[in-house]
Structures are given as structure tokens and as C-alpha cells.
Amino acid sequence: MRVALDYTAALTQQAGIGRYVRELAQALAPLFEPEERLVLWHGRLPKRCAGPRPGGAAVQDVELPLSPEWVTRLWQRLRAPLPLEWFTGPLGVSHGPDFVVPPSRAPSAVTIHDLSFLVVPQYAHPRLRAYLSAAVPRSLQRVSAVITVSEQVRQEVIEHYRVPPERVVAIPHGVTTGLAAPPVDQARRTLDRLGIREPYFLMVGTVEPRKNHLTALEAFSLLAPRYPGLSLVIAGRPGWLSDPVMQAIRTAATRLPVRYVGPVADADLPSLYARSVALIYPSWYEGFGLPVLEAMACGTAVITSVGGAPAEVAGEAALVVPPDRPEALAEAMERVVDDSALRHRLVQEGQRRVASFSWERAARQHLELYRRVARG
């Protein structure tokens, strides 16, 4: 069996879907039988996008003679019927890990990470919303199996697209192997370099309306006067419609101890998680919510939104609040600051919870699905 995996996102995106594809491929490669192959295909990219690839005899790299933009134009916008096998050779299964699949003679699977473009369209870029609204239904009609990253998204796919439930399987993300709190001295050096002073609450994620920074800022404004020295640290790159959010952050920082540190390197994130009072993650909508798991792996308490995928991921190991109630978020933050026993319990339960999420487990579930799809 030869499995084709679209590796484009792994080479062009540091976080999000790029991380999912990299981690999945790395964990899949050692699981393949001697006669099986993992074909990582991608469009032609500049040398700066060379990126890491898993090693091993099972892995084959195939570069298409077109840029990723032209690949998308060819298969998703022009709907050219040219099969993937023209570039890769015969396949047993084709997996599109980024919402869409190319034409293929082999049975296919697709990963749907979220349906934000349908469920909360006001938080999706118009061009992306238009593209996914057209491309996702076509892919769902083409594939034999649909992978989602949470049960919430699984139910949304079934409900919105009327996909038979037996064709949709939820396979959660894992946590990067070895992710844990660094030694205290190392963590403090990282904080010093980034200009962060303890104690602080932490927000991690792209700065955009969907992440709900405005509620976090309002909650912190209710909390901060009672706790001199406590700050709010916001980490993440600016995203779509970030201007009003960034302006709110800058305005808050003129009267409150709010610090925006921008995008943070993967190597530095564990230090920020580990030394924080808690991660606050009050997002309006997520397909998964990887920072919740990362914080738990680093021994950090978590406060997140009630009812969504991050709460599903956290289980009983986090405090959950309505994302539209800053006073509820402020109250949860105050509880974590004041109640060391509660904070300790959340950390301990988080460590137990995160142990059930691994990329090896996710890879085994993907491989089982590939083999089932290949058998028909």
C-alpha cells in the first residue's frame, strides 16, 4: 500500500495545520510495514521552505512541477480531472490533511479541522470562506472517509453536510513528544529575554476576533486593580481583522500591565506556559485548541470556554466559562490566583489528561483508517 499525504502545509505553515501534518508524518513513518510507503507530495517551493521531513525507508518525497498556488488553482478552482497518480505513481490511499483532496484513482480521506467558515462565518476571511464553502463539499463527496480533530467537529460535519456517521471519525491531535516544563533557571532566562515579569496570565494564539482577546482584556481589567504586580501576557502573530484587536491591546497596555510579545518560537513556549499562573483560552470557536494540551503538558492550569472543542479536550482538568461573560472569566482567574489547592488540582488533572493524547496514538488511528479505506 502506498499512502499519499499532501505535505504542503508542513513546509509552509509553522503552526496550526502545518504542525499537524509534520507531527503526523513523523509519527506515521516508523509504523509502516516494509512493503508500505508514505508518499509526501507538495508543490514546488523555494529553498527556504525545505523544512523537516521524516526519515526512513518507508518515506518518499514527490515534488510536483507546479507551485502550491497553481496546484490549488488546477485542482480546486479549475477542477481539472488530472489525477494525483500522474505525479506520484499508483496509490492505495490519498489523504488530504488540509480540508481538500485532489482527484485520484485511489480511495481518499480528508481531514476537516473545523467548520468556522460555516458556524461562525463572521470570524472567517471572506476569500477563505468562499473557497472552503465551495471546496469542502466537493471533497466530502469524493472521499471514502472523513477525519475530524474533535468530536465537536465530527458532529458538525455530520449535521451540516449530512455525511453518514460511519464515514466520519474523530482523531484528536497529540502533544509534541518531550513537551514539558523546562528547568526553572532556563524558563526565567527566557522570560527575561522576552521582557516578561512574573506573575502573569498567558494567552497564546493568533491575534484575531475569534480568539476573543477583548473578553480577556475586559476580564483582566476587572481583576488587575485587586492584584498589583499581576500582568497579562499575549503571545501570537497578528491574523485576519487583527487591527481592532491590536488597538484594544495597545489601549489596555496604557493603563494596565498588559504585554504583547508577538509570535513566540516553539522552543520558548514551554517556558511561557510553565511560569504562568494559568493559560486563559476564551475562544469563541475552535476545532481543537492545541494550546490547552500544551499548557497542561507544561504543568499549567487552564481556563477555557464552556461547551466547545477546547473544553472537550480539557475534560475535567480545566475551569470553563461562557466566552461572552468577562466577569465570569475574571472570577475564574481570581480563583486560580487565590486558591493554591485548586491550581494544584488543575495541574495534576491536566497532567493525567494530557497523557491520553499522543501523536503515536493519532498516527496508529490514521494508519488503521488508511488500511480500512484501501480495502474498500
XYZ file of N, CA and C in Angstrom, residues 124-344:
663
model
N -14.310 34.382 9.797
C -13.512 33.781 8.719
C -13.283 34.816 7.617
N -12.074 34.823 7.064
C -11.758 35.741 5.970
C -12.693 35.462 4.796
N -13.266 36.502 4.175
C -14.229 36.272 3.080
C -13.701 35.373 1.968
N -12.435 35.561 1.565
C -11.890 34.717 0.488
C -11.771 33.269 0.926
N -11.289 33.064 2.183
C -11.181 31.703 2.690
C -12.564 31.083 2.845
N -13.524 31.887 3.324
C -14.883 31.392 3.496
C -15.478 30.956 2.157
N -15.269 31.768 1.126
C -15.798 31.429 -0.195
C -15.133 30.173 -0.753
N -13.805 30.084 -0.586
C -13.061 28.931 -1.105
C -13.500 27.641 -0.413
N -13.511 27.639 0.924
C -13.857 26.412 1.648
C -15.331 26.050 1.480
N -16.190 27.057 1.374
C -17.618 26.772 1.184
C -17.867 26.016 -0.114
N -17.015 26.256 -1.117
C -17.138 25.542 -2.384
C -16.338 24.246 -2.406
N -15.108 24.285 -1.855
C -14.199 23.145 -1.991
C -14.517 22.003 -1.031
N -14.921 22.322 0.194
C -15.159 21.255 1.173
C -16.287 20.321 0.755
N -17.451 20.824 0.309
C -18.494 19.884 -0.128
C -18.050 18.961 -1.252
N -17.263 19.499 -2.204
C -16.768 18.640 -3.289
C -15.860 17.549 -2.743
N -14.993 17.903 -1.795
C -14.095 16.895 -1.225
C -14.876 15.841 -0.450
N -15.890 16.265 0.287
C -16.673 15.310 1.072
C -17.418 14.327 0.170
N -17.813 14.782 -1.005
C -18.471 13.875 -1.949
C -17.480 12.875 -2.544
N -16.213 13.266 -2.608
C -15.191 12.466 -3.291
C -14.580 11.391 -2.395
N -14.564 11.612 -1.066
C -13.763 10.766 -0.184
C -14.560 9.581 0.354
N -13.787 8.579 0.788
C -14.375 7.411 1.454
C -14.467 7.593 2.959
N -13.623 8.481 3.520
C -13.620 8.689 4.966
C -13.280 10.137 5.271
N -13.857 10.631 6.365
C -13.607 11.997 6.829
C -12.997 11.910 8.224
N -11.883 12.617 8.406
C -11.218 12.684 9.709
C -11.487 14.064 10.294
N -11.917 14.123 11.544
C -12.014 15.392 12.253
C -11.093 15.326 13.464
N -10.799 16.499 14.039
C -9.829 16.532 15.132
C -10.504 16.592 16.502
N -11.827 16.603 16.497
C -12.574 16.566 17.755
C -13.959 16.005 17.479
N -14.623 15.557 18.539
C -15.990 15.063 18.396
C -16.929 16.201 18.033
N -16.641 17.398 18.530
C -17.479 18.543 18.177
C -17.519 18.738 16.669
N -16.351 18.739 16.020
C -16.302 18.956 14.577
C -16.922 17.762 13.847
N -16.753 16.564 14.388
C -17.389 15.381 13.783
C -18.898 15.573 13.705
N -19.490 15.996 14.807
C -20.935 16.199 14.827
C -21.350 17.321 13.877
N -20.539 18.364 13.779
C -20.860 19.471 12.874
C -20.823 19.020 11.418
N -19.827 18.197 11.043
C -19.743 17.689 9.672
C -20.961 16.836 9.345
N -21.331 15.971 10.271
C -22.499 15.100 10.061
C -23.758 15.943 9.898
N -23.899 16.956 10.762
C -25.120 17.773 10.748
C -25.191 18.682 9.523
N -24.101 19.389 9.212
C -24.146 20.393 8.153
C -24.094 19.780 6.754
N -23.389 18.652 6.602
C -23.204 18.084 5.274
C -23.906 16.741 5.080
N -24.627 16.308 6.102
C -25.374 15.047 6.009
C -24.482 13.869 5.606
N -23.266 13.853 6.124
C -22.358 12.739 5.875
C -22.761 11.584 6.796
N -22.853 10.363 6.283
C -23.194 9.240 7.159
C -22.213 9.135 8.324
N -22.713 8.991 9.545
C -21.827 8.984 10.721
C -20.713 7.959 10.652
N -20.970 6.812 10.018
C -19.949 5.763 9.972
C -18.763 6.154 9.090
N -18.911 7.181 8.285
C -17.797 7.640 7.434
C -16.944 8.703 8.102
N -17.336 9.169 9.272
C -16.638 10.276 9.929
C -16.040 9.797 11.247
N -14.750 9.970 11.414
C -14.057 9.516 12.627
C -13.271 10.683 13.233
N -13.390 10.842 14.543
C -12.638 11.877 15.258
C -11.317 11.301 15.752
N -10.216 11.904 15.337
C -8.879 11.512 15.792
C -8.210 12.750 16.371
N -8.130 12.866 17.684
C -7.548 14.078 18.294
C -6.058 14.207 17.997
N -5.591 15.448 18.053
C -4.158 15.713 17.965
C -3.431 15.075 19.145
N -2.115 14.997 19.002
C -1.265 14.622 20.119
C -0.510 15.835 20.634
N 0.359 15.585 21.564
C 1.255 16.619 22.090
C 2.667 16.260 21.650
N 3.425 17.252 21.263
C 4.799 17.026 20.820
C 5.573 16.219 21.856
N 6.217 15.163 21.406
C 6.983 14.299 22.306
C 8.022 15.108 23.071
N 8.035 14.930 24.377
C 9.019 15.615 25.202
C 8.614 17.004 25.653
N 7.439 17.486 25.224
C 6.996 18.807 25.664
C 6.718 18.774 27.164
N 7.396 19.618 27.907
C 7.271 19.655 29.368
C 7.857 20.958 29.871
N 7.619 21.234 31.150
C 8.194 22.438 31.759
C 9.714 22.341 31.764
N 10.412 23.364 31.296
C 11.874 23.355 31.338
C 12.363 23.637 32.759
N 13.653 23.450 33.021
C 14.197 23.832 34.329
C 13.895 25.296 34.642
N 13.703 25.583 35.915
C 13.281 26.921 36.332
C 14.256 27.993 35.841
N 15.565 27.766 35.978
C 16.545 28.766 35.562
C 16.433 29.062 34.067
N 16.259 28.013 33.275
C 16.117 28.187 31.828
C 14.860 28.988 31.503
N 13.756 28.647 32.165
C 12.496 29.346 31.914
C 12.620 30.826 32.271
N 13.268 31.115 33.393
C 13.393 32.514 33.814
C 14.292 33.306 32.867
N 15.310 32.655 32.332
C 16.153 33.348 31.344
C 15.332 33.700 30.094
N 14.458 32.787 29.695
C 13.596 33.058 28.542
C 12.673 34.234 28.825
N 12.077 34.253 30.011
C 11.198 35.369 30.373
C 11.970 36.687 30.390
N 13.183 36.671 30.932
C 13.992 37.884 30.965
C 14.270 38.394 29.550
N 14.595 37.465 28.661
C 14.901 37.862 27.276
C 13.677 38.474 26.587
N 12.483 37.983 26.942
C 11.257 38.482 26.325
C 10.646 39.654 27.093
N 11.274 40.031 28.197
C 10.772 41.160 28.968
C 9.499 40.865 29.727
N 9.349 39.640 30.189
C 8.140 39.228 30.913
C 8.458 39.099 32.395
N 7.608 39.682 33.213
C 7.783 39.609 34.664
C 6.651 38.778 35.273
N 7.015 37.933 36.220
C 6.020 37.135 36.937
C 5.416 37.966 38.074
N 4.184 37.595 38.484
C 3.273 36.572 37.964
C 2.455 37.116 36.792
N 1.962 36.213 35.954
C 1.194 36.646 34.786
C 0.247 35.537 34.325
N -0.866 35.955 33.745
C -1.715 35.060 32.972
C -1.237 35.097 31.528
N -1.498 34.010 30.799
C -0.977 33.881 29.433
C -2.102 33.594 28.456
N -2.074 34.283 27.319
C -2.904 33.941 26.161
C -1.982 33.575 25.015
N -2.273 32.465 24.330
C -1.470 32.007 23.196
C -2.395 31.758 22.017
N -2.057 32.311 20.863
C -2.850 32.082 19.660
C -2.832 33.295 18.756
N -3.213 33.085 17.518
C -3.274 34.171 16.555
C -4.159 35.302 17.077
N -3.706 36.521 16.890
C -4.499 37.677 17.327
C -5.551 37.963 16.256
N -6.776 37.570 16.535
C -7.897 37.761 15.620
C -9.181 37.707 16.445
N -10.295 38.212 15.924
C -11.515 38.296 16.733
C -11.985 36.963 17.304
N -11.813 35.871 16.549
C -12.316 34.568 17.008
C -11.674 34.120 18.315
N -10.454 34.565 18.603
C -9.757 34.137 19.822
C -10.261 34.860 21.073
N -11.048 35.940 20.884
C -11.746 36.582 21.994
C -10.801 37.287 22.969
N -9.816 37.983 22.425
C -8.931 38.770 23.284
C -9.687 39.887 24.005
N -10.752 40.403 23.396
C -11.467 41.531 24.000
C -12.099 41.136 25.330
N -12.688 39.940 25.394
C -13.238 39.474 26.667
C -12.119 39.272 27.679
N -10.982 38.747 27.238
C -9.852 38.545 28.156
C -9.354 39.878 28.710
N -9.271 40.891 27.847
C -8.813 42.204 28.309
C -9.802 42.808 29.302
N -11.096 42.661 29.020
C -12.101 43.197 29.945
C -12.052 42.460 31.281
N -11.907 41.143 31.233
C -11.809 40.360 32.471
C -10.584 40.786 33.275
N -9.454 40.970 32.580
C -8.237 41.357 33.297
C -8.371 42.757 33.903
N -9.113 43.643 33.220
C -9.315 44.986 33.775
C -10.128 44.939 35.065
N -10.996 43.935 35.209
C -11.754 43.760 36.452
C -10.879 43.187 37.563
N -9.906 42.377 37.168
C -9.078 41.654 38.135
C -7.861 42.461 38.593
N -7.223 43.147 37.665
C -5.906 43.752 37.914
C -5.863 44.709 39.102
N -6.877 45.571 39.324
C -6.767 46.509 40.451
C -6.622 45.831 41.812
N -7.096 44.607 41.922
C -7.027 43.895 43.204
C -5.716 43.138 43.377
N -4.909 43.032 42.299
C -3.682 42.227 42.359
C -2.517 43.001 41.734
N -1.973 43.969 42.455
C -0.818 44.717 41.924
C 0.338 43.774 41.586
N 0.952 44.002 40.452
C 2.074 43.161 40.025
C 1.680 42.046 39.092
N 0.387 41.701 39.055
C -0.092 40.653 38.159
C -0.261 41.231 36.758
N 0.183 40.496 35.737
C 0.078 41.001 34.361
C -0.579 39.972 33.454
N -0.915 40.439 32.265
C -1.463 39.590 31.205
C -0.496 39.620 30.042
N 0.005 38.446 29.647
C 0.936 38.328 28.521
C 0.194 37.699 27.351
N 0.291 38.338 26.200
C -0.390 37.866 24.995
C 0.658 37.507 23.956
N 0.634 36.256 23.497
C 1.611 35.766 22.514
C 0.880 35.274 21.270
N 1.357 35.666 20.106
C 0.754 35.197 18.865
C 0.932 36.228 17.759
N 0.917 35.772 16.539
C 1.066 36.685 15.396
C -0.273 37.349 15.080
N -0.251 38.543 14.517
C -1.499 39.164 14.073
C -2.128 38.352 12.942
N -3.426 38.171 12.997
C -4.144 37.425 11.971
C -5.158 38.302 11.263
N -6.200 37.666 10.714
C -7.222 38.391 9.973
C -8.009 39.296 10.911
N -8.284 40.527 10.466
C -9.025 41.522 11.248
C -8.372 41.783 12.603
N -7.048 41.751 12.615
C -6.342 41.939 13.886
C -6.248 43.398 14.310
N -6.457 44.342 13.379
C -6.229 45.759 13.709
C -7.033 46.225 14.918
N -8.361 45.990 14.972
C -9.094 46.455 16.164
C -8.676 45.734 17.436
N -8.293 44.480 17.315
C -7.848 43.729 18.496
C -6.503 44.272 18.971
N -5.583 44.491 18.030
C -4.280 45.052 18.405
C -4.433 46.441 19.025
N -5.366 47.230 18.478
C -5.593 48.555 19.052
C -6.115 48.445 20.482
N -7.002 47.482 20.725
C -7.517 47.266 22.082
C -6.404 46.838 23.026
N -5.483 46.003 22.535
C -4.347 45.573 23.359
C -3.459 46.765 23.692
N -3.179 47.615 22.680
C -2.327 48.785 22.916
C -2.994 49.761 23.890
N -4.302 49.952 23.742
C -5.021 50.854 24.644
C -5.000 50.320 26.070
N -5.260 49.006 26.221
C -5.243 48.409 27.556
C -3.865 48.548 28.203
N -2.820 48.429 27.379
C -1.453 48.466 27.913
C -1.063 49.857 28.429
N -1.829 50.895 28.080
C -1.526 52.234 28.596
C -2.004 52.408 30.031
N -2.902 51.528 30.483
C -3.438 51.690 31.843
C -3.368 50.423 32.678
N -2.992 49.302 32.043
C -2.917 48.023 32.741
C -1.597 47.331 32.390
N -1.125 46.419 33.257
C 0.087 45.655 32.923
C -0.208 44.544 31.909
N -0.426 44.956 30.669
C -0.679 44.037 29.552
C 0.526 44.093 28.629
N 1.086 42.930 28.301
C 2.284 42.892 27.435
C 2.034 41.983 26.251
N 2.169 42.529 25.049
C 2.081 41.747 23.818
C 3.495 41.427 23.351
N 3.818 40.134 23.245
C 5.186 39.730 22.891
C 5.286 39.213 21.459
N 4.162 39.227 20.705
C 4.205 38.784 19.325
C 4.302 37.270 19.221
N 4.640 36.760 18.029
C 4.804 35.311 17.878
C 6.007 34.822 18.660
N 5.856 33.703 19.323
C 6.916 33.152 20.178
C 7.414 31.843 19.571
N 8.716 31.664 19.529
C 9.313 30.446 18.973
C 8.853 29.219 19.763
N 8.717 28.101 19.058
C 8.305 26.857 19.714
C 9.206 26.525 20.893
N 10.498 26.824 20.763
C 11.447 26.491 21.831
C 11.209 27.321 23.091
N 10.572 28.494 22.939
C 10.338 29.367 24.086
C 8.973 29.160 24.740
N 8.041 28.604 24.000
C 6.672 28.478 24.514
C 6.584 27.703 25.832
N 7.292 26.562 25.984
C 7.179 25.833 27.256
C 7.526 26.691 28.470
N 8.495 27.584 28.323
C 8.855 28.465 29.435
C 7.711 29.408 29.774
N 7.052 29.953 28.738
C 5.939 30.870 28.988
C 4.773 30.139 29.650
N 4.476 28.929 29.149
C 3.410 28.138 29.778
C 3.751 27.844 31.244
N 4.950 27.323 31.459
C 5.305 26.765 32.772
C 5.325 27.811 33.877
N 5.720 29.045 33.559
C 5.840 30.061 34.594
C 4.575 30.898 34.769
N 3.556 30.654 33.940
C 2.329 31.442 34.052
C 1.459 30.939 35.199
N 0.612 31.834 35.708
C -0.389 31.428 36.705
C -1.364 30.447 36.069
N -1.792 30.763 34.846
C -2.688 29.885 34.085
C -2.739 30.367 32.647
N -3.098 29.452 31.754
C -3.436 29.802 30.381
C -4.911 30.184 30.355
N -5.233 31.322 29.739
C -6.641 31.635 29.501
C -6.898 31.525 28.005
N -7.953 30.806 27.658
C -8.233 30.460 26.261
C -9.742 30.565 26.026
N -10.273 31.811 26.008
C -11.723 32.006 25.955
C -12.287 32.108 24.540
N -11.760 31.330 23.622
C -12.088 31.442 22.202
C -13.590 31.271 21.950
N -14.081 32.005 20.931
C -15.477 31.846 20.515
C -15.707 30.516 19.818
N -14.685 30.032 19.100
C -14.841 28.764 18.360
C -13.466 28.207 18.038
N -13.304 26.908 18.240
C -12.090 26.186 17.865
C -12.482 24.797 17.360
N -11.642 24.267 16.467
C -11.832 22.878 16.069
C -11.183 21.918 17.037
N -10.147 22.399 17.756
C -9.447 21.555 18.725
C -8.991 22.385 19.924
N -7.964 23.212 19.753
C -7.444 24.012 20.854
C -6.162 23.446 21.419
N -5.131 23.334 20.564
C -3.870 22.708 20.962
C -3.185 23.401 22.146
N -3.248 24.745 22.285
C -2.608 25.359 23.452
C -3.108 24.821 24.790
N -4.339 24.355 24.841
C -4.867 23.758 26.081
C -4.026 22.549 26.471
N -3.771 21.660 25.499
C -2.953 20.480 25.783
C -1.514 20.860 26.086
N -0.975 21.808 25.319
C 0.420 22.210 25.532
C 0.620 22.776 26.937
N -0.327 23.602 27.373
C -0.221 24.168 28.721
C -0.266 23.069 29.778
N -1.178 22.123 29.621
C -1.276 21.017 30.577
C 0.014 20.204 30.609
N 0.609 19.974 29.441
C 1.860 19.214 29.382
C 2.982 19.930 30.125
N 2.886 21.266 30.190
C 3.923 22.062 30.866
C 3.570 22.356 32.319
N 2.527 21.700 32.840
C 2.177 21.852 34.243
C 1.490 23.156 34.574
N 0.625 23.610 33.660
C -0.045 24.894 33.823
C -1.553 24.689 33.929
N -2.193 25.416 34.831
C -3.648 25.403 34.938
C -4.259 26.065 33.700
N -5.489 25.682 33.369
C -6.146 26.168 32.152
C -7.545 26.675 32.483
N -7.889 27.817 31.881
C -9.254 28.348 31.895
C -9.669 28.511 30.441
N -10.788 27.888 30.039
C -11.191 27.952 28.639
C -12.699 28.119 28.529
N -13.193 28.152 27.292
C -14.615 28.388 27.040
C -15.429 27.125 27.278
N -16.625 27.312 27.803
C -17.515 26.196 28.062
C -18.122 25.705 26.747
N -18.284 24.396 26.623
C -19.075 23.838 25.540
C -18.395 23.627 24.208
N -17.193 24.127 24.003
C -16.534 23.984 22.719
C -15.503 22.881 22.704
N -14.758 22.783 21.597
C -13.743 21.746 21.465
C -12.646 21.850 22.524
N -12.159 23.053 22.888
C -11.147 23.101 23.950
C -11.634 22.506 25.266
N -12.917 22.717 25.603
C -13.470 22.099 26.815
C -13.555 20.590 26.663
N -13.845 20.127 25.445
C -13.846 18.676 25.166
C -12.450 18.111 25.372
N -11.444 18.822 24.868
C -10.061 18.379 25.017
C -9.657 18.360 26.493
N -10.050 19.391 27.233
C -9.626 19.528 28.629
C -10.325 18.555 29.562
N -11.528 18.134 29.216
C -12.267 17.256 30.123
C -12.551 17.965 31.442
N -12.268 17.266 32.547
C -12.488 17.838 33.880
C -11.258 18.568 34.409
N -10.257 18.750 33.547
C -8.970 19.284 34.007
C -8.810 20.782 33.775
N -9.909 21.508 33.588
C -9.839 22.955 33.374
C -11.065 23.617 33.968
N -10.954 24.901 34.242
C -12.123 25.706 34.560
C -12.715 26.199 33.245
N -14.037 26.157 33.115
C -14.683 26.591 31.882
C -15.661 27.713 32.198
N -15.713 28.692 31.288
C -16.560 29.869 31.478
C -17.226 30.224 30.156
N -18.395 30.888 30.198
C -19.006 31.374 28.953
C -18.106 32.423 28.301
N -17.872 32.333 27.002
C -16.941 33.264 26.361
C -17.466 34.690 26.261
N -18.762 34.896 26.546
C -19.343 36.234 26.446
C -19.520 36.899 27.805
N -18.891 36.341 28.849
C -19.052 36.890 30.198
C -17.697 37.193 30.821
N -17.175 38.400 30.611
C -15.862 38.741 31.176
C -15.822 38.652 32.692
N -16.957 38.916 33.354
C -16.965 38.826 34.814
C -16.787 37.383 35.281
N -17.293 36.415 34.494
C -17.102 35.004 34.840
C -15.647 34.600 34.638
N -15.038 35.106 33.578
C -13.617 34.822 33.346
C -12.771 35.446 34.451
N -13.085 36.681 34.830
C -12.338 37.334 35.910
C -12.461 36.550 37.212
N -13.666 36.034 37.489
C -13.871 35.243 38.708
C -13.041 33.961 38.683
N -12.998 33.289 37.519
C -12.193 32.069 37.398
C -10.710 32.385 37.568
N -10.254 33.483 36.997
C -8.850 33.889 37.150
C -8.535 34.170 38.622
N -9.468 34.841 39.297
C -9.260 35.142 40.717
C -9.176 33.857 41.541
N -10.014 32.887 41.222
C -9.970 31.608 41.946
C -8.616 30.937 41.785
N -8.073 30.962 40.579
C -6.784 30.312 40.337
C -5.660 31.031 41.084
N -5.740 32.364 41.162
C -4.719 33.129 41.887
C -4.788 32.842 43.386
N -6.002 32.853 43.929
C -6.174 32.786 45.384
C -6.114 31.383 45.955
N -6.520 30.390 45.175
C -6.689 29.039 45.705
C -5.575 28.129 45.181
N -4.514 28.010 45.951
C -3.377 27.199 45.510
C -3.758 25.730 45.401
N -4.691 25.266 46.254
C -5.128 23.865 46.175
C -5.862 23.604 44.859
N -6.704 24.539 44.446
C -7.396 24.417 43.155
C -6.389 24.409 42.018
N -5.441 25.334 42.060
C -4.435 25.397 40.999
C -3.651 24.091 40.933
N -3.265 23.539 42.087
C -2.530 22.280 42.121
C -3.379 21.150 41.546
